[in-house]
Structures are given as structure tokens and as C-alpha cells.
Amino acid sequence: MIQSLPGFREFYPAECSLRNHIFRVWRGAVAAYGFVEYDTPLLEPLELFTEKSGDEIVSQLFNFEDKGGRAVALRPEMTPSLVRLVGARVNSLRRPIKWFSIGEQFRFERPQKGRLRSFYQFNADILGVEGPGADAEAIALLIHILCAFGFKAEDFQLRLSDRDLWMYYLEAWSIAEEDRIAVLGIIDKMARRDREETAKNLKPFLADAVDDFLSEVEGLVAIRSLAELEAFMQKARLQKRDLIEERLATWRELLATLSAMGLDPYFHIDLSIVRGLAYYTGFVFEAFEVSGESRALAGGGRYDTLMEKITGQALPALGFAMGDVTLIDLLSEKGLLPKYVEALDVYVVTSGEEPRNAALKDIAALRAQGVQVEYALKPAGFNKQFKQADQLGARYALIYGEEELARGEVTIRDCSKKASFACPHKDLGNVLKAILEEGYWPE
Ligand code: HAM
């Protein structure tokens, strides 16, 4: 048998049901924040990502030439496409633009725990708003979603960092503008590499200053409070003092807003988060399981310059994405996976040709009313039909026998209570509705 590709999942009904649960929680939570849904093509021109996403994602692209000779790629993320969509109608869209999407993404990564080649991502982005109020809204939404899945502050933490501050800091160390993203890439992987390797990778950018730089950076990434961050920035030999002061003021504003929202238990400062994507500009953040051993549950941040790069028109923007893979791992670990139950409202049992024909007519009418109904597709004995009703988890059985029908009745049976009563055939629709919707049962 031909197997599915590595890193691609198959969704049996139980997995589909879980996926639907996740999508439902995502949709329910984001609706409370007033975001509206959008979608973009799965297949995009290759250059949309090669130019905008950064080297790491580009090395993971599923790309090929289509039959028209175009260089195309399956989308590895939503952000560049979103920016193109918004950019094309930027002047007619009501602001702030608060959009979300749920969709499949593709990255040619080595399949491992928490990482697949195809996965679902929930994206929420806010465009057209400067200032930390919008950052706080996105962070609050991310925390709200994780809480809506049943996680508590002891289960996950959002780590908050700042790409602008990093850029000023790297500039102060005389790292050339074109090298800064590469240096951040090395810092991003610092925790997973030994110190020697990090130093070796940094050497081309810092020459003899590598050790001093690395020691200071180790101090920077250990910072957990604003007071420590302010003290560090005071002490560090930085030139752009006014820009740094401005950034720290923005930090104070963001933290005060998050505090007022009651979110203090859910996040902490962690400058080791620099994000792999090239387009981030200001605050960046990732959410992790508390032990921090697994891959991130979600990540995002500001990308104030991407719109201008793609469309030529500037528009501030920020957002985040949450994947379903690490989310499912954590739901399972914390016992928060919903139970998969196959349930059915009504199973219709018939005996004889005439009752079966009467039942078929009623089944069509009940289904038209939205009642979930199943019956034996091939005529079968009573016992076999009851067994199937049981296997399908039917809550009620309708029994169409020749004698009942001759009396103008249908028997309604509560399968769990094993109780039955005879219902006038003409009232069946209304009685069943009362039973299913209001829990009616005759004395
Ligand atoms: P990202 O950090 O590349 O950001 O991905 C966000 C989330 O998608 C990750 O935290 C993870 O849950 C999930 N994810 C990423 N790659 C994989 C994979 N190979 N397998 C399973 N899950 C994965 C972005 O994609 C940005 N575009 C997010 C964003 C939106 N920034 C601003 N707006």
C-alpha cells in the first residue's frame, strides 16, 4: 500500500473531531475580540516568501515549477499573503484591521515531536495601529485562547521580547545593519548550542569582541523584569540612548496595559526570544509550555515595515500564529483532550415492507427538520437493528412495526433508560422535537 508522505497526517473521524474542537475554540475565542476571518491561496508565487520571510523558512519551502513554468511554493505561513491582501485594499478597509484565519501550512522540516511538514495554524493580526495598545490586544487574545482550551498559568508562559531593542543593541556593538538578522539567528539558537559553537558562529561579526559580547548577551537573556532591563540598558555601553529610552517607555506602557488586563501571571520578559522570521520590528513573543522543553505553542510580534516592502505603502502591523501540533501534545499531556463520542439522536427500527416505507418517508421529513437520523440501509432483523443503534450511540429509537402502524402509532424508546411509549404517528415530529430539545418525556 502506498503510505502518506512523512510529516503529513491522516485524519480519521476521531482526529477530525479533535481538529473541529480546536477550530471551534479558536473561532469562539477570536470572535469575542471582534476579528473577522480571511483566507489566502495555498499555492503562492515563490518570491512572496523568498523575499519576505527570511532564510530559515525559505530553506523549508515546498516549492516547484508549475506546468506554466512559474516558480511556486505551498504557503509556509500566512503573513506575507495577508499583507498583500490588505495592501491591495488598504485605503478602503475600516481600521483597525483585525483579521484572523485558520489554515494548513507546509514546511519541509525534519518531522519530529511538535514539528511536521503539514500543520494547521491559527493567525490573528491587527493592522493600522501604532503603539503598544495593539500589542496588548494580540497578547491578551493569545492568552485568552490558551485559557479557553483549559490551560492555566501554571501550564504555559508567554515570553516577551523586543526586536527593536535588539537592533539598537547590535548597532551599539557596531554590527553592520545587513548582518543583524544573521546575528539574531545565532542568538535564537544560543540555548540549544554549546557556548563554543555560538562564539564561533558570532566571530565573523564581532572578531575579538566575541567573548565580551557573549558574556553581556548572557546577562541580557537572563533578565526577567523591567527594572533589571532598565538597569542593564543604563550600564551597557550604548550610543543610541534616546532611542533606547523611548523603547523603555513603550515597554512601561505595554506592561502597564497587560497588568491592567490582569495578565501578569501569564507572561514574563525573556530577551532570548528573537524570532526566526526576518520581518519583525518591535515587540515579539512566543508562548511555551511551562517547562519550556517543547517547541513553541505560538509566536508572533510586530512587523511594521513589511507592508511597505510588499506594497510600497507603509502600514503598522502585528500578529501571531498558533499551530495545532504542539497544542495537541500539550492538551493530551494535561488531560484536556475532549472525549471522542460517537452519538446519534435517533435510530429508526422497522419490521416489514410497509412500515419501512412509512419510516423512510418520516426519516426524510425528520432530517429536513435537522434531526440526526440513521437506519439500516439493508433491511435486517430487529435484533441486528437494535445492535446497530447501540453501536452508533443512538439516544432514541423509533420503532415501526406493522401492529403499531395499524393503530396509527410509532414507539419511541429512550435507549439509555430502556423506557418506551407509543406516540401518535401524526404527532411524531412535534413530540420528537420536544424530547430532543426540551427533554420532554411522558409521565
Ligand atoms: P512561526 O513562529 O513560524 O510564526 O509559527 C507559529 C507557530 O506555528 C509555531 O509556534 C508553531 O506552533 C507552529 N509551527 C510552525 N512550524 C511548524 C511545523 N513545522 N510543525 C508544526 N507546527 C509548526 C509564523 O508563522 C508567523 N507568520 C506568525 C505571525 C503572524 N507573525 C505575525 N503574524
Coordinates of C-alpha atoms and ligand atoms in Angstrom, one line a residue:
M1 CA 0.0 0.0 0.0
I2 CA 1.3 3.5 -0.8
Q3 CA 1.8 5.3 2.5
S4 CA 1.2 9.0 3.1
L5 CA 4.3 11.3 3.0
P6 CA 6.5 11.8 6.1
G7 CA 5.3 14.7 8.2
F8 CA 1.7 14.6 6.8
R9 CA -1.2 13.4 8.9
E10 CA -4.2 11.5 8.0
F11 CA -7.4 12.4 9.9
Y12 CA -9.6 9.5 10.9
P13 CA -13.0 10.6 12.3
A14 CA -11.6 10.9 15.9
E15 CA -8.8 13.1 14.7
C16 CA -11.2 15.2 12.6
S17 CA -13.4 15.6 15.6
L18 CA -10.4 16.9 17.6
R19 CA -9.4 19.2 14.8
N20 CA -13.0 20.6 14.8
H21 CA -12.8 21.1 18.5
I22 CA -9.6 23.1 18.1
F23 CA -11.0 25.2 15.3
R24 CA -14.2 25.8 17.4
V25 CA -12.2 27.1 20.3
W26 CA -10.1 29.3 18.1
R27 CA -13.2 30.7 16.3
G28 CA -15.1 31.2 19.6
A29 CA -12.2 33.0 21.3
V30 CA -11.3 35.3 18.4
A31 CA -15.0 36.3 17.9
A32 CA -15.0 37.8 21.4
Y33 CA -12.2 40.1 20.2
G34 CA -14.0 41.2 17.1
F35 CA -11.6 39.7 14.5
V36 CA -13.1 38.7 11.1
E37 CA -12.0 35.8 9.0
Y38 CA -10.0 35.8 5.7
D39 CA -8.1 33.2 3.7
T40 CA -5.4 33.1 1.1
P41 CA -4.3 30.7 -1.7
L42 CA -2.4 27.6 -0.6
L43 CA -0.1 28.0 -3.5
E44 CA 1.7 31.3 -4.0
P45 CA 4.4 32.7 -6.2
L46 CA 7.7 31.6 -4.7
E47 CA 9.2 35.1 -4.5
L48 CA 6.5 36.1 -2.0
F49 CA 8.3 34.0 0.6
T50 CA 11.9 34.2 -0.7
E51 CA 11.8 37.9 -0.4
K52 CA 9.8 38.4 2.7
S53 CA 10.0 35.5 5.2
G54 CA 13.8 35.1 5.9
D55 CA 16.3 32.4 5.2
E56 CA 15.0 29.8 7.7
I57 CA 11.6 29.5 6.2
V58 CA 13.0 29.7 2.6
S59 CA 15.1 26.7 3.3
Q60 CA 12.0 24.8 4.3
L61 CA 9.8 25.7 1.4
F62 CA 7.8 23.1 -0.6
N63 CA 8.5 24.8 -4.0
F64 CA 8.4 23.6 -7.6
E65 CA 7.7 24.8 -11.1
D66 CA 4.1 24.6 -12.2
K67 CA 3.1 23.4 -15.7
G68 CA 3.1 27.0 -16.9
G69 CA 6.8 27.4 -15.9
R70 CA 6.0 29.6 -12.8
A71 CA 8.1 29.2 -9.6
V72 CA 5.5 28.5 -6.9
A73 CA 5.5 27.4 -3.3
L74 CA 3.0 26.0 -0.9
R75 CA 2.4 28.6 1.8
P76 CA 4.6 28.1 4.9
E77 CA 2.9 30.9 6.7
M78 CA 0.1 33.4 6.2
T79 CA 1.8 36.8 6.9
P80 CA 3.2 37.8 3.5
S81 CA -0.1 36.8 1.8
L82 CA -2.1 38.7 4.4
V83 CA 0.0 41.8 3.8
R84 CA -0.6 41.5 0.1
L85 CA -4.4 41.2 0.6
V86 CA -4.7 44.1 3.0
G87 CA -2.3 46.2 0.9
A88 CA -4.4 45.8 -2.2
R89 CA -7.4 47.5 -0.4
V90 CA -5.6 49.4 2.2
N91 CA -7.5 52.7 1.7
S92 CA -11.0 51.2 1.7
L93 CA -10.6 48.9 4.8
R94 CA -12.0 50.1 8.1
R95 CA -9.3 50.4 10.7
P96 CA -8.1 48.9 12.9
I97 CA -8.0 45.9 10.6
K98 CA -8.4 42.8 12.8
W99 CA -8.4 39.7 10.8
F100 CA -7.9 36.0 11.6
S101 CA -7.5 32.8 9.6
I102 CA -7.3 29.1 10.1
G103 CA -5.5 27.1 7.5
E104 CA -3.0 24.5 6.6
Q105 CA 0.7 25.4 6.2
F106 CA 3.6 23.5 4.7
R107 CA 7.2 23.5 5.7
F108 CA 9.8 21.0 4.7
E109 CA 11.2 20.4 8.2
R110 CA 12.6 17.3 9.7
P111 CA 9.5 15.6 11.1
Q112 CA 9.9 15.4 14.9
K113 CA 7.9 15.9 18.1
G114 CA 6.0 19.2 17.7
R115 CA 7.2 19.7 14.1
L116 CA 5.5 18.3 11.0
R117 CA 5.6 19.2 7.3
S118 CA 1.9 20.0 7.2
F119 CA 0.1 21.6 10.1
Y120 CA -2.7 24.0 10.9
Q121 CA -2.2 27.5 12.0
F122 CA -4.5 30.0 13.6
N123 CA -3.3 33.5 12.7
A124 CA -4.6 36.7 14.2
D125 CA -3.3 40.1 13.0
I126 CA -4.0 43.7 13.7
L127 CA -3.1 46.3 11.0
G128 CA -3.2 50.0 11.0
V129 CA -2.4 50.7 14.7
E130 CA 0.8 52.0 16.2
G131 CA 1.6 51.8 19.8
P132 CA 1.5 49.1 22.5
G133 CA -2.3 49.0 22.9
A134 CA -2.5 46.8 19.8
D135 CA 0.4 44.6 21.0
A136 CA -1.5 44.2 24.3
E137 CA -4.7 43.2 22.4
A138 CA -2.9 40.4 20.5
I139 CA -1.1 39.2 23.6
A140 CA -4.4 39.1 25.5
L141 CA -6.0 37.2 22.7
L142 CA -3.2 34.6 22.7
I143 CA -3.5 34.1 26.4
H144 CA -7.3 34.0 26.2
I145 CA -7.2 31.2 23.6
L146 CA -4.8 29.1 25.7
C147 CA -7.1 29.6 28.7
A148 CA -10.1 28.7 26.6
F149 CA -8.5 25.3 25.9
G150 CA -8.4 24.8 29.7
F151 CA -4.7 25.6 30.3
K152 CA -3.8 27.6 33.4
A153 CA -1.0 30.0 34.3
E154 CA 1.0 27.0 35.7
D155 CA 0.8 25.3 32.3
F156 CA 2.1 27.9 29.9
Q157 CA 4.0 31.2 29.8
L158 CA 4.3 33.9 27.2
R159 CA 7.8 35.2 26.8
L160 CA 8.0 38.8 25.7
S161 CA 11.0 40.3 23.9
D162 CA 11.8 43.2 21.6
R163 CA 13.4 43.2 18.2
D164 CA 13.9 47.0 18.1
L165 CA 15.8 46.9 21.4
W166 CA 17.9 44.1 20.0
M167 CA 18.6 46.1 16.8
Y168 CA 19.8 49.1 18.8
Y169 CA 21.9 46.9 20.9
L170 CA 23.6 45.2 18.0
E171 CA 24.1 48.6 16.4
A172 CA 25.8 49.7 19.6
W173 CA 28.2 46.8 19.2
S174 CA 29.0 48.1 15.7
I175 CA 27.3 45.1 13.9
A176 CA 26.5 46.2 10.4
E177 CA 22.8 46.5 9.5
E178 CA 22.9 43.8 6.9
D179 CA 24.4 41.4 9.5
R180 CA 22.0 42.0 12.3
I181 CA 19.4 39.4 11.3
A182 CA 22.1 36.7 11.0
V183 CA 23.4 37.6 14.4
L184 CA 19.9 37.4 15.9
G185 CA 19.6 34.0 14.2
I186 CA 22.6 32.8 16.1
I187 CA 21.2 34.3 19.4
D188 CA 17.9 32.5 18.6
K189 CA 19.7 29.1 18.7
M190 CA 22.0 30.0 21.6
A191 CA 20.1 28.0 24.2
R192 CA 20.3 24.8 22.0
R193 CA 24.0 25.1 21.2
D194 CA 27.1 25.0 23.3
R195 CA 28.9 28.3 24.1
E196 CA 31.9 27.5 22.0
E197 CA 29.8 26.9 18.9
T198 CA 27.9 30.1 19.4
A199 CA 31.1 32.0 19.9
K200 CA 32.5 30.5 16.7
N201 CA 29.4 31.5 14.7
L202 CA 29.5 35.1 16.1
K203 CA 33.2 35.5 15.4
P204 CA 32.8 36.8 11.8
F205 CA 30.6 39.6 13.1
L206 CA 32.4 40.6 16.2
A207 CA 36.1 39.5 15.8
D208 CA 37.9 39.9 19.1
A209 CA 34.9 41.3 20.9
V210 CA 33.1 38.0 20.8
D211 CA 33.7 37.0 24.4
D212 CA 32.7 40.3 25.9
F213 CA 29.6 40.4 23.7
L214 CA 28.6 36.9 24.6
S215 CA 29.0 37.5 28.3
E216 CA 26.9 40.6 28.1
V217 CA 24.2 38.8 26.0
E218 CA 24.1 36.0 28.5
G219 CA 23.2 38.7 31.1
L220 CA 20.6 40.2 28.8
V221 CA 18.8 37.0 28.1
A222 CA 18.6 36.2 31.8
I223 CA 16.6 39.4 32.5
R224 CA 13.1 38.8 33.8
S225 CA 11.9 42.1 35.0
L226 CA 11.6 45.7 33.6
A227 CA 13.7 47.0 36.5
E228 CA 16.5 44.7 35.5
L229 CA 16.2 45.6 31.9
E230 CA 16.3 49.3 32.6
A231 CA 19.4 48.8 34.8
F232 CA 21.1 46.7 32.1
M233 CA 20.5 49.3 29.4
Q234 CA 21.8 52.0 31.8
K235 CA 25.0 50.1 32.3
A236 CA 25.6 48.8 28.8
R237 CA 27.8 50.9 26.6
L238 CA 25.1 52.1 24.2
Q239 CA 25.1 55.0 21.9
K240 CA 21.5 55.4 20.8
R241 CA 20.5 56.4 24.3
D242 CA 17.4 58.4 23.3
L243 CA 16.0 55.6 21.1
I244 CA 16.6 53.2 23.9
E245 CA 14.9 55.5 26.4
E246 CA 11.9 55.7 24.0
R247 CA 11.7 51.9 23.7
L248 CA 11.8 51.5 27.5
A249 CA 8.9 54.0 27.8
T250 CA 7.0 51.8 25.4
W251 CA 7.8 48.8 27.5
R252 CA 6.4 50.5 30.5
E253 CA 3.2 51.3 28.7
L254 CA 2.8 47.8 27.4
L255 CA 3.4 46.2 30.8
A256 CA 1.0 48.6 32.5
T257 CA -1.7 47.7 30.0
L258 CA -1.1 43.9 30.4
S259 CA -1.2 44.4 34.1
A260 CA -4.5 46.3 34.0
M261 CA -5.9 43.4 31.9
G262 CA -4.9 41.0 34.7
L263 CA -2.4 39.1 32.6
D264 CA 0.7 39.3 34.9
P265 CA 0.6 35.6 35.8
Y266 CA 0.8 34.6 32.2
F267 CA 3.9 36.2 30.8
H268 CA 7.5 37.3 31.6
I269 CA 10.2 39.2 29.9
D270 CA 12.7 37.0 28.0
L271 CA 15.0 38.6 25.6
S272 CA 16.2 35.2 24.3
I273 CA 13.1 35.3 22.1
V274 CA 14.2 36.9 18.9
R275 CA 12.0 35.0 16.4
G276 CA 13.3 33.3 13.3
L277 CA 11.4 35.4 10.7
A278 CA 13.1 38.4 9.1
Y279 CA 10.3 40.9 9.1
Y280 CA 9.7 41.5 12.8
T281 CA 10.4 45.0 14.1
G282 CA 9.2 45.7 17.7
F283 CA 7.7 43.6 20.5
V284 CA 7.9 39.8 19.7
F285 CA 6.6 37.0 21.8
E286 CA 6.2 33.2 22.0
A287 CA 4.1 31.0 24.2
F288 CA 5.6 27.9 25.6
E289 CA 4.6 25.0 27.8
V290 CA 5.9 26.0 31.3
S291 CA 8.8 23.5 31.3
G292 CA 9.9 25.1 28.1
E293 CA 11.1 21.8 26.7
S294 CA 8.7 21.5 23.8
R295 CA 8.6 23.7 20.8
A296 CA 6.6 26.9 20.9
L297 CA 2.8 26.8 21.0
A298 CA 2.5 30.1 19.3
G299 CA 4.7 33.0 18.2
G300 CA 4.4 36.5 16.7
G301 CA 5.1 40.1 17.0
R302 CA 5.2 43.5 15.2
Y303 CA 6.2 43.8 11.6
D304 CA 5.8 47.5 10.9
T305 CA 7.9 47.6 7.7
L306 CA 6.6 44.5 5.8
M307 CA 3.7 46.3 4.2
E308 CA 5.9 48.9 2.7
K309 CA 8.3 46.3 1.4
I310 CA 5.5 44.3 -0.3
T311 CA 3.2 47.1 -1.5
G312 CA 5.2 50.3 -1.2
Q313 CA 2.7 51.8 1.2
A314 CA 3.5 51.9 5.0
L315 CA 1.1 50.4 7.5
P316 CA 1.9 49.3 11.1
A317 CA 1.0 45.7 11.8
L318 CA 1.4 42.9 14.3
G319 CA 0.0 39.5 15.0
F320 CA 0.7 35.9 15.9
A321 CA 0.1 32.3 14.9
M322 CA -0.6 29.2 16.9
G323 CA -0.1 25.8 15.5
D324 CA -2.2 22.7 16.2
V325 CA 0.7 20.2 16.6
T326 CA 2.3 21.3 19.9
L327 CA -1.2 22.4 21.1
I328 CA -2.5 18.8 20.7
D329 CA 0.6 17.4 22.5
L330 CA 0.0 19.7 25.5
L331 CA -3.8 19.1 25.5
S332 CA -3.0 15.4 25.7
E333 CA -0.3 15.8 28.4
K334 CA -2.7 17.9 30.6
G335 CA -5.7 15.6 30.1
L336 CA -7.6 18.3 28.3
L337 CA -8.4 16.4 25.1
P338 CA -12.2 16.2 24.6
K339 CA -13.6 12.7 24.8
Y340 CA -14.5 11.4 21.3
V341 CA -18.0 10.0 21.5
E342 CA -20.0 8.9 18.5
A343 CA -23.5 10.0 19.3
L344 CA -26.7 9.9 17.3
D345 CA -30.1 11.4 18.0
V346 CA -32.4 8.8 16.5
Y347 CA -32.2 5.3 15.1
V348 CA -35.2 4.0 13.2
V349 CA -36.0 0.3 13.6
T350 CA -38.5 -1.2 11.2
S351 CA -40.2 -4.6 10.6
G352 CA -41.9 -5.4 7.3
E353 CA -42.1 -3.6 4.0
E354 CA -45.0 -1.3 4.7
P355 CA -43.6 0.0 8.0
R356 CA -40.2 0.5 6.3
N357 CA -41.8 2.6 3.6
A358 CA -43.7 4.7 6.1
A359 CA -40.4 5.1 8.1
L360 CA -38.5 6.2 5.0
K361 CA -41.0 9.0 4.4
D362 CA -40.8 10.1 8.1
I363 CA -37.0 9.9 8.1
A364 CA -36.8 12.3 5.1
A365 CA -39.2 14.7 7.0
L366 CA -37.2 14.5 10.3
R367 CA -33.9 15.0 8.5
A368 CA -35.4 18.0 6.7
Q369 CA -36.1 19.4 10.3
G370 CA -32.4 18.9 11.1
V371 CA -32.9 15.8 13.3
Q372 CA -30.0 13.4 13.0
V373 CA -31.4 10.1 11.9
E374 CA -29.9 6.7 10.9
Y375 CA -31.5 3.4 9.9
A376 CA -30.4 0.1 8.5
L377 CA -29.6 0.6 4.8
K378 CA -30.3 -3.0 4.2
P379 CA -33.4 -4.5 5.7
A380 CA -32.4 -6.5 8.8
G381 CA -34.0 -8.3 11.8
F382 CA -35.0 -6.4 14.9
N383 CA -32.0 -7.6 17.0
K384 CA -29.5 -6.6 14.4
Q385 CA -31.1 -3.2 14.1
F386 CA -31.1 -2.6 17.9
K387 CA -27.4 -3.7 18.0
Q388 CA -26.5 -1.1 15.4
A389 CA -28.5 1.6 17.2
D390 CA -26.4 0.7 20.3
Q391 CA -23.1 0.8 18.3
L392 CA -23.9 4.2 16.9
G393 CA -24.7 5.5 20.3
A394 CA -28.3 6.3 19.5
R395 CA -30.2 8.3 22.2
Y396 CA -33.6 7.3 20.9
A397 CA -35.0 4.6 18.8
L398 CA -38.2 4.9 16.7
I399 CA -39.9 1.5 16.2
Y400 CA -42.1 1.0 13.2
G401 CA -44.0 -2.4 13.5
E402 CA -47.0 -3.5 11.5
E403 CA -49.3 -3.6 14.5
E404 CA -48.2 -0.2 15.8
L405 CA -48.7 1.4 12.4
A406 CA -52.1 -0.2 12.1
R407 CA -53.0 1.6 15.4
G408 CA -51.6 4.8 14.0
E409 CA -48.7 4.8 16.4
V410 CA -44.9 4.7 16.5
T411 CA -43.0 3.5 19.5
I412 CA -40.4 6.0 20.9
R413 CA -37.7 4.3 23.0
D414 CA -35.1 6.1 25.3
C415 CA -32.1 3.8 24.7
S416 CA -30.3 4.7 27.9
K417 CA -33.3 4.5 30.2
K418 CA -34.7 1.5 28.3
A419 CA -38.2 3.2 28.6
S420 CA -40.7 3.4 25.7
F421 CA -44.1 4.9 24.9
A422 CA -46.5 4.8 22.0
C423 CA -46.7 8.2 20.2
P424 CA -49.5 9.0 17.7
H425 CA -47.9 8.8 14.3
K426 CA -49.3 12.2 13.2
D427 CA -47.6 13.9 16.2
L428 CA -44.2 12.3 15.8
G429 CA -42.4 15.3 14.5
N430 CA -43.5 17.6 17.3
V431 CA -43.1 15.1 20.1
L432 CA -39.6 14.2 19.0
K433 CA -38.7 17.8 18.8
A434 CA -39.9 18.3 22.4
I435 CA -37.9 15.3 23.5
L436 CA -34.7 16.3 21.8
E437 CA -34.8 20.0 22.5
E438 CA -36.6 20.2 25.8
G439 CA -36.1 16.8 27.4
Y440 CA -39.8 16.1 27.3
W441 CA -40.9 12.5 28.4
P442 CA -44.5 11.5 29.1
E443 CA -45.3 10.5 32.7
Ligands
HAM1 P1 6.1 30.8 13.4 O1 6.8 31.0 14.7 O2 7.0 30.4 12.3 O3 5.4 32.2 13.1 O4 5.0 29.8 13.6 C1 3.9 30.0 14.5 C2 3.5 28.7 15.2 O5 3.2 27.7 14.1 C3 4.6 28.0 16.0 O6 4.7 28.5 17.3 C4 4.2 26.5 15.9 O7 3.1 26.3 16.9 C5 3.6 26.4 14.6 N1 4.5 25.8 13.6 C6 5.5 26.4 12.9 N2 6.2 25.5 12.1 C7 5.6 24.3 12.4 C8 5.8 22.9 12.0 N3 6.8 22.6 11.1 N4 5.1 21.9 12.5 C9 4.1 22.2 13.4 N5 3.8 23.4 13.9 C10 4.6 24.5 13.4 C11 4.7 32.4 11.9 O8 4.4 31.6 11.1 C12 4.3 33.9 11.7 N6 3.8 34.1 10.4 C13 3.3 34.3 12.8 C14 2.8 35.7 12.7 C15 1.6 36.0 12.3 N7 3.5 36.7 12.9 C16 2.8 37.8 12.7 N8 1.6 37.4 12.4

